Coordinates of C-alpha atoms in Angstrom, one line a residue:
M16 CA -11.6 -18.6 -48.8
R17 CA -12.9 -17.9 -45.4
T18 CA -10.3 -15.2 -44.8
L19 CA -10.9 -13.4 -48.2
F20 CA -14.7 -13.5 -47.3
S21 CA -14.0 -11.7 -44.1
V22 CA -12.0 -9.0 -45.9
A23 CA -14.7 -8.5 -48.2
F24 CA -17.3 -8.6 -45.8
A25 CA -15.5 -5.9 -43.5
L26 CA -14.7 -3.6 -46.4
V27 CA -18.3 -3.6 -47.7
A28 CA -19.8 -3.1 -44.0
G29 CA -17.2 -0.2 -43.4
L30 CA -18.0 1.6 -46.5
L31 CA -21.8 1.2 -46.3
M32 CA -21.7 2.5 -42.7
T33 CA -20.2 5.7 -44.0
R34 CA -23.6 6.5 -45.8
P35 CA -26.1 6.9 -42.8
L36 CA -23.3 8.4 -40.6
S37 CA -22.4 11.0 -43.3
R38 CA -25.9 12.6 -42.7
F39 CA -24.6 13.5 -39.1
K40 CA -21.3 14.7 -40.6
L41 CA -19.3 12.2 -38.8
P42 CA -15.8 11.4 -40.1
D43 CA -15.3 8.1 -42.2
V44 CA -13.0 6.5 -39.7
T45 CA -15.7 6.7 -37.1
A46 CA -18.0 5.0 -39.3
Y47 CA -15.4 2.2 -39.8
L48 CA -15.1 1.5 -36.1
I49 CA -18.9 1.4 -35.6
A50 CA -19.1 -1.0 -38.4
G51 CA -16.4 -3.1 -37.1
L52 CA -17.9 -3.1 -33.3
L53 CA -21.3 -4.2 -34.9
I54 CA -20.0 -7.0 -36.9
G55 CA -17.5 -8.2 -34.2
P56 CA -17.8 -10.7 -31.7
S57 CA -19.1 -8.3 -29.1
L58 CA -22.4 -7.9 -30.9
L59 CA -23.5 -9.4 -34.3
G60 CA -20.5 -11.8 -34.8
G61 CA -21.4 -13.0 -31.4
L62 CA -24.4 -14.8 -32.6
N63 CA -22.3 -17.3 -34.7
I64 CA -24.3 -16.9 -37.7
P65 CA -22.2 -18.1 -40.7
G66 CA -21.3 -15.2 -42.9
L67 CA -22.4 -12.7 -40.4
G68 CA -19.5 -10.8 -39.1
F69 CA -16.5 -11.8 -36.9
N70 CA -17.7 -14.8 -34.9
N71 CA -14.5 -14.9 -32.6
T72 CA -11.0 -13.4 -32.0
E73 CA -9.3 -16.2 -34.1
M74 CA -11.0 -14.9 -37.2
L75 CA -9.6 -11.4 -36.2
S76 CA -6.1 -12.6 -35.6
A77 CA -6.0 -14.2 -39.2
L78 CA -6.3 -10.4 -40.2
S79 CA -3.7 -9.3 -38.0
I80 CA -1.0 -9.0 -40.8
L81 CA -3.3 -6.7 -42.8
S82 CA -3.6 -4.4 -39.8
D83 CA 0.1 -4.3 -39.2
T84 CA 0.5 -3.5 -42.9
A85 CA -2.1 -0.6 -42.8
L86 CA -0.3 0.8 -39.7
G87 CA 2.9 0.5 -41.4
F88 CA 1.9 2.7 -44.5
I89 CA 0.3 5.3 -42.1
A90 CA 3.7 5.5 -40.1
F91 CA 5.5 5.7 -43.6
S92 CA 3.2 8.5 -44.7
I93 CA 3.5 10.5 -41.2
G94 CA 7.4 10.2 -41.6
S95 CA 7.1 12.5 -44.7
E96 CA 6.1 15.4 -42.0
F97 CA 9.8 15.3 -40.9
R98 CA 11.0 16.9 -44.1
A99 CA 14.0 19.4 -43.3
D100 CA 12.5 22.3 -44.9
A101 CA 9.3 22.0 -42.6
L102 CA 11.3 21.1 -39.4
K103 CA 13.1 24.6 -39.9
Q104 CA 9.8 26.2 -39.3
T105 CA 8.0 23.7 -36.8
G106 CA 10.7 21.5 -35.4
K107 CA 11.5 23.2 -32.1
Q108 CA 7.7 23.6 -31.4
A109 CA 6.7 20.2 -32.4
L110 CA 9.7 18.5 -30.1
V111 CA 8.8 20.8 -27.1
I112 CA 4.9 20.2 -27.3
G113 CA 5.5 16.5 -28.0
V114 CA 7.4 15.9 -24.9
F115 CA 5.5 18.2 -22.5
Q116 CA 2.2 17.2 -23.2
A117 CA 3.0 13.4 -22.9
V118 CA 4.9 14.2 -19.6
V119 CA 1.8 16.3 -18.2
A120 CA -0.8 13.5 -19.1
T121 CA 1.5 11.0 -17.6
L122 CA 1.8 13.1 -14.3
L123 CA -1.8 14.0 -14.0
V124 CA -3.2 10.5 -14.7
D125 CA -0.7 9.0 -11.9
L126 CA -1.9 11.8 -9.3
A127 CA -5.7 11.0 -10.1
L128 CA -5.3 7.3 -10.0
L129 CA -3.1 7.6 -6.8
A130 CA -5.9 9.2 -5.3
F131 CA -8.3 6.5 -6.6
H132 CA -6.0 4.0 -4.9
F133 CA -6.4 5.3 -1.5
M134 CA -9.9 5.3 -1.9
F135 CA -10.4 1.9 -3.2
P136 CA -7.0 0.0 -2.3
E137 CA -8.4 -3.2 -3.1
V138 CA -9.4 -2.3 -6.8
L139 CA -6.1 -0.5 -8.1
S140 CA -2.6 -1.0 -6.7
I141 CA 0.3 1.3 -6.9
P142 CA 2.2 -0.6 -9.7
A143 CA -1.0 -0.4 -11.9
V144 CA -1.4 3.1 -11.0
I145 CA 2.2 4.0 -12.3
T146 CA 1.7 2.0 -15.6
L147 CA -1.5 3.4 -16.3
G148 CA 0.1 6.9 -16.1
A149 CA 2.7 6.0 -18.6
I150 CA 0.3 4.2 -21.0
A151 CA -1.6 7.8 -20.8
S152 CA 1.1 9.5 -23.0
A153 CA 0.6 7.5 -25.9
T154 CA -1.6 8.9 -29.0
A155 CA -2.9 6.9 -31.9
P156 CA -1.6 8.4 -35.0
A157 CA -3.7 6.4 -37.4
A158 CA -7.2 8.1 -36.6
T159 CA -5.7 11.2 -36.7
M160 CA -4.1 10.7 -40.2
M161 CA -7.4 9.4 -41.6
V162 CA -9.3 12.6 -40.5
V163 CA -6.6 14.7 -41.8
R164 CA -6.7 12.7 -45.2
Q165 CA -10.5 12.6 -45.5
Y166 CA -11.0 16.3 -45.1
K167 CA -7.9 17.5 -46.9
A168 CA -6.7 19.6 -43.6
K169 CA -4.1 22.1 -44.4
G170 CA -2.7 24.8 -42.0
E171 CA -0.5 25.4 -39.0
L172 CA -2.3 23.1 -36.7
T173 CA -2.1 20.3 -39.0
K174 CA 1.5 21.1 -39.7
L175 CA 2.2 20.8 -36.1
L176 CA 0.0 18.0 -35.3
L177 CA 1.3 15.2 -37.5
P178 CA 5.2 15.6 -36.2
I179 CA 3.8 15.7 -32.6
V180 CA 1.8 12.6 -33.0
A181 CA 4.7 10.9 -34.5
L182 CA 6.9 11.9 -31.7
D183 CA 4.4 10.5 -29.2
D184 CA 5.5 7.0 -29.9
A185 CA 9.0 7.5 -28.9
V186 CA 8.2 9.6 -26.1
G187 CA 5.7 7.3 -24.8
L188 CA 7.9 4.4 -25.1
V189 CA 10.6 6.1 -22.9
L190 CA 7.9 7.3 -20.2
F191 CA 6.7 3.7 -20.2
A192 CA 10.1 2.2 -19.7
V193 CA 11.0 4.5 -16.6
S194 CA 7.3 3.9 -15.3
F195 CA 7.1 0.4 -15.7
G196 CA 10.5 -0.5 -14.5
A197 CA 9.4 1.4 -11.0
A198 CA 6.1 -0.7 -11.2
R199 CA 8.1 -4.0 -11.6
A200 CA 10.4 -3.3 -8.7
I201 CA 7.6 -2.0 -6.3
A202 CA 5.5 -5.4 -7.2
D203 CA 8.1 -8.0 -6.6
G204 CA 11.3 -6.3 -5.8
K205 CA 13.2 -8.8 -8.2
A206 CA 12.8 -7.2 -11.3
S207 CA 16.1 -5.9 -13.0
L208 CA 15.8 -2.2 -13.6
F209 CA 18.6 -2.3 -16.0
I210 CA 16.6 -4.9 -18.5
I211 CA 13.2 -3.1 -18.1
L212 CA 15.0 0.2 -19.0
A213 CA 17.2 -1.2 -21.5
E214 CA 14.7 -3.1 -23.8
P215 CA 12.4 0.1 -24.7
M216 CA 15.8 2.0 -25.4
I217 CA 17.2 -0.9 -27.7
E218 CA 13.6 -1.0 -29.3
I219 CA 13.8 2.8 -30.0
V220 CA 17.3 3.1 -31.5
G221 CA 17.1 -0.3 -33.2
S222 CA 14.0 0.8 -34.9
L223 CA 15.2 4.0 -36.0
A224 CA 18.4 2.5 -37.2
I225 CA 16.6 -0.1 -39.3
G226 CA 14.1 2.5 -40.8
G227 CA 17.1 4.9 -41.9
I228 CA 19.1 2.4 -43.5
A229 CA 16.1 0.9 -45.5
G230 CA 15.2 4.5 -46.4
W231 CA 18.6 5.1 -47.8
V232 CA 18.5 1.9 -49.7
L233 CA 15.1 2.5 -51.2
T234 CA 16.2 5.9 -52.5
Q235 CA 19.3 4.3 -54.1
L236 CA 17.0 1.7 -55.8
E237 CA 14.5 4.2 -57.0
K238 CA 17.4 5.7 -59.1
L239 CA 17.4 2.4 -61.2
F240 CA 13.8 2.9 -62.5
H241 CA 12.3 5.4 -65.0
S242 CA 8.7 4.5 -64.6
N243 CA 6.5 5.8 -61.9
T244 CA 4.7 2.6 -61.8
N245 CA 7.9 0.6 -60.9
R246 CA 9.0 3.2 -58.5
L247 CA 5.7 3.0 -56.7
A248 CA 6.0 -0.9 -56.6
M249 CA 9.3 -0.5 -55.0
T250 CA 8.2 1.8 -52.5
V251 CA 5.2 -0.3 -51.5
A252 CA 7.7 -3.5 -51.4
F253 CA 10.1 -1.4 -48.9
V254 CA 7.2 -0.9 -46.6
L255 CA 6.2 -4.4 -46.7
L256 CA 9.7 -5.4 -46.1
T257 CA 10.2 -2.8 -42.8
V258 CA 6.9 -4.1 -41.4
A259 CA 8.2 -7.8 -41.7
L260 CA 11.7 -6.7 -40.2
S261 CA 9.9 -4.7 -37.2
M262 CA 8.4 -8.1 -36.4
L263 CA 11.8 -9.8 -35.7
E264 CA 12.4 -10.7 -32.0
W265 CA 15.1 -12.6 -30.1
E266 CA 16.7 -12.7 -26.6
V267 CA 20.2 -12.0 -25.7
A268 CA 21.5 -12.1 -22.1
G269 CA 18.0 -12.0 -21.0
I270 CA 17.4 -8.7 -22.7
R271 CA 14.5 -8.8 -25.4
I272 CA 15.4 -7.3 -28.5
G273 CA 12.5 -6.2 -30.6
F274 CA 11.3 -3.0 -32.9
S275 CA 8.5 -0.8 -33.3
S276 CA 6.7 -1.2 -36.7
L277 CA 5.6 2.6 -36.1
L278 CA 9.2 3.8 -35.6
V279 CA 10.8 1.9 -38.3
C280 CA 8.2 2.7 -40.9
M281 CA 8.3 6.5 -39.9
M282 CA 12.0 6.5 -40.1
L283 CA 11.9 4.7 -43.5
G284 CA 9.4 7.7 -44.6
T285 CA 11.4 10.4 -43.0
V286 CA 14.7 9.3 -44.7
F287 CA 13.0 8.7 -48.1
A288 CA 11.3 12.1 -48.2
N289 CA 14.4 14.0 -47.4
L290 CA 16.6 12.1 -50.0
C291 CA 14.5 11.2 -52.7
P292 CA 13.4 14.1 -55.1
L293 CA 10.2 12.3 -56.2
S294 CA 9.4 11.2 -52.9
E295 CA 6.2 13.3 -52.4
D296 CA 4.8 12.1 -55.6
L297 CA 5.3 8.6 -54.9
M298 CA 4.0 8.8 -51.2
G299 CA 0.9 10.4 -52.4
K300 CA 0.2 7.7 -55.1
A301 CA 1.0 5.1 -52.1
D302 CA -1.6 6.8 -49.9
R303 CA -4.2 6.2 -52.6
W304 CA -3.4 2.7 -53.4
T305 CA -3.7 1.6 -49.6
A306 CA -7.3 3.4 -49.1
P307 CA -9.0 -0.2 -49.1
L308 CA -6.3 -1.3 -46.5
M309 CA -7.0 1.7 -44.2
V310 CA -10.6 0.8 -44.3
L311 CA -10.0 -2.7 -43.4
F312 CA -7.7 -1.6 -40.7
F313 CA -10.2 0.6 -38.8
V314 CA -13.0 -1.8 -39.3
V315 CA -10.8 -4.7 -37.7
S316 CA -9.8 -2.4 -35.0
G317 CA -13.6 -1.7 -34.3
A318 CA -14.3 -5.5 -34.2
E319 CA -11.5 -6.0 -31.7
L320 CA -13.1 -3.6 -29.2
E321 CA -14.6 -5.5 -26.1
L322 CA -17.9 -4.4 -24.7
S323 CA -17.3 -7.0 -21.9
V324 CA -15.3 -4.6 -20.1
L325 CA -18.4 -2.4 -19.3
A326 CA -19.6 -5.3 -17.1
S327 CA -17.1 -4.4 -14.2
V328 CA -18.1 -1.3 -12.2
A329 CA -14.6 -0.9 -10.9
V330 CA -13.0 -0.9 -14.4
V331 CA -15.6 1.7 -15.5
L332 CA -15.0 3.9 -12.6
A333 CA -11.2 3.8 -13.0
G334 CA -11.8 4.1 -16.8
V335 CA -13.7 7.4 -16.3
V336 CA -11.0 8.9 -14.0
Y337 CA -8.2 7.8 -16.6
I338 CA -10.0 9.3 -19.8
V339 CA -11.0 12.5 -18.1
T340 CA -7.6 13.2 -16.6
R341 CA -5.8 12.1 -19.6
C342 CA -7.7 14.5 -21.7
I343 CA -7.1 17.4 -19.1
G344 CA -3.2 16.6 -19.2
K345 CA -3.1 16.4 -23.1
Y346 CA -5.2 19.5 -23.4
Y347 CA -3.5 21.8 -21.0
G348 CA 0.0 20.2 -21.6
A349 CA -0.3 21.2 -25.1
Y350 CA -1.8 24.5 -24.5
V351 CA 0.8 25.6 -22.0
S352 CA 3.8 24.4 -24.1
A353 CA 2.1 25.8 -27.5
K354 CA 1.8 29.3 -25.8
A355 CA 5.2 29.0 -24.6
T356 CA 6.7 28.3 -28.1
H357 CA 4.6 31.2 -29.5
C358 CA 2.2 29.4 -31.7
S359 CA -0.8 31.1 -33.1
P360 CA -4.0 31.2 -30.7
N361 CA -6.0 28.7 -32.8
V362 CA -3.0 26.1 -32.1
V363 CA -3.0 26.9 -28.5
K364 CA -6.6 26.7 -28.3
Y365 CA -7.3 23.5 -30.3
L366 CA -4.3 21.4 -30.6
G367 CA -4.8 19.4 -27.1
I368 CA -8.3 18.1 -28.6
T369 CA -6.6 16.6 -31.6
L370 CA -4.3 14.6 -29.2
F371 CA -7.1 12.7 -27.4
P372 CA -7.3 9.5 -29.8
Q373 CA -5.4 6.4 -28.2
A374 CA -5.2 3.1 -29.6
G375 CA -2.3 0.6 -30.8
V376 CA 0.5 1.9 -28.9
A377 CA -1.3 1.6 -25.6
L378 CA -2.6 -1.6 -26.4
G379 CA 0.9 -2.9 -27.1
M380 CA 2.1 -1.4 -23.6
C381 CA -0.8 -3.4 -22.2
V382 CA 1.0 -6.6 -23.5
T383 CA 4.0 -6.0 -21.4
A384 CA 2.0 -5.0 -18.5
R385 CA 0.7 -8.5 -18.5
T386 CA 3.7 -9.5 -16.6
L387 CA 2.3 -7.9 -13.4
G388 CA -0.4 -10.9 -13.2
A389 CA -3.8 -9.8 -12.0
D390 CA -2.8 -6.1 -12.1
G391 CA -1.8 -6.4 -15.9
E392 CA -5.2 -8.0 -16.5
L393 CA -6.8 -4.8 -14.9
I394 CA -4.7 -2.5 -16.6
R395 CA -5.5 -4.1 -20.0
S396 CA -9.4 -3.9 -19.3
I397 CA -9.1 -0.1 -18.1
V398 CA -7.3 0.7 -21.2
L399 CA -9.5 -1.2 -23.4
F400 CA -12.4 0.6 -22.0
A401 CA -10.7 3.9 -22.7
V402 CA -9.8 2.9 -26.1
L403 CA -13.5 1.9 -26.8
V404 CA -14.4 5.8 -25.8
Y405 CA -11.5 7.4 -27.8
E406 CA -11.8 5.5 -30.8
I407 CA -15.4 6.2 -31.2
F408 CA -15.4 10.1 -30.3
G409 CA -11.8 10.9 -31.0
P410 CA -12.0 11.3 -34.6
L411 CA -15.1 13.4 -34.3
M412 CA -13.4 15.8 -31.6
T413 CA -10.3 15.9 -34.2
K414 CA -12.5 16.9 -36.9
W415 CA -14.1 19.6 -34.8
A416 CA -10.8 21.1 -33.5
L417 CA -9.4 21.1 -37.1
T418 CA -12.6 23.0 -38.3
K419 CA -12.5 25.1 -35.7
A420 CA -8.9 26.1 -36.2
G421 CA -9.7 26.9 -40.0
D422 CA -7.5 23.8 -41.3
I423 CA -10.9 22.3 -42.6
S424 CA -12.7 24.2 -44.9
P425 CA -16.5 23.9 -45.5
V426 CA -17.4 22.6 -49.2
P427 CA -18.2 25.8 -51.0
E428 CA -21.9 26.0 -52.2
E429 CA -21.1 26.2 -55.8
V430 CA -19.3 22.8 -55.5
K431 CA -22.3 21.2 -53.7
N432 CA -24.7 22.6 -56.4
R433 CA -22.5 21.0 -58.9
R434 CA -22.7 17.7 -57.4
E435 CA -26.5 18.0 -57.0
T436 CA -26.8 18.9 -60.7
K437 CA -24.6 16.1 -61.9
L438 CA -26.6 13.6 -59.8
A439 CA -29.9 14.9 -61.0
E440 CA -28.7 14.7 -64.6
A441 CA -27.5 11.2 -64.0
A442 CA -31.0 10.0 -62.5
A443 CA -32.7 11.9 -65.3
K444 CA -30.8 9.8 -67.8
R445 CA -31.7 6.3 -66.1
A446 CA -35.2 7.2 -65.9
E447 CA -35.1 7.8 -69.6

């Protein structure tokens, strides 16, 4: 009962928060995150008043399965951006930009934090610098996808953005593998570079293989049904199945074998979108079916943000350097590579801004970074501070960039007038 009450409370709080913030033209995802922050343990939830928000992290952990499921559906939807016909037009550009901007962000953050290390060697160690640089490559697909959906963004920038955000997960894992391997070697001199590098590569290849096989099986099973309702149910079941499979983990010869739910579900969506003739319609219906799940995901994400990280001056200073240099790296990395691949001026100018959001993948990397001991805890605190900033302001900047690029069209005055007329008529009827 308590879990159901928490789910209902989170949904209502997130939806109600969109009303006052709509006056400021903020994206709904920002409202959900702010609602979560307000009712989370850092603020109202911390008052320990029964029924008022999430009182502790245990309550949030109880909803983690719903958050994992929501992220799986987001990745499944992003996978549809890798349709063969679309890749013929933008595949090369997306690949070049996706890799280049991630590498540039990593290098710039490494250099900036290295300078910070020489100024404050007691605060930030070399292994922490190298690890944070790798984490900087990751971009959050969830917030970006929600902004695109809410405003029905369409255009050249949106077509490029979604595949790039999807590629970021794989690129980030590779960069993290190389950087963290070096960090571990410097930290204790005993780490096996083979194991550290092999684990992420197995995770990437294994995740893509599981997702690909599941996508093919789903396509074959869809042929057995003639009802779209049953086909939709089968599609939802397979997303849930792949999320569950991605949670499997075991160890072989000292090597941890695990999978990325983002990559597994993304590959499921990619294969399904390219093999099933009805995939576009079914994926559209799945998106509408999961709308409340997405609200819950972002409210819980907001509740998980920890304001306690602001208490440390060292964390805030290092976090500011991390945030600023990462944004510079993302922006100019995208700017240079988009220009080199002959993208339109609007894409060149605004693409980098849409790559600022950061959350889930980066926090997942922090879990691995904890093996560095005290450095690992510092890395987590810095990334949490950055995520707090990115998650609140990132969706707003993404909306602004897509609007300036012409991918988000303003609501025509005719539509606004029609809505106002209908609301006035309804009010008049109630008055009668």
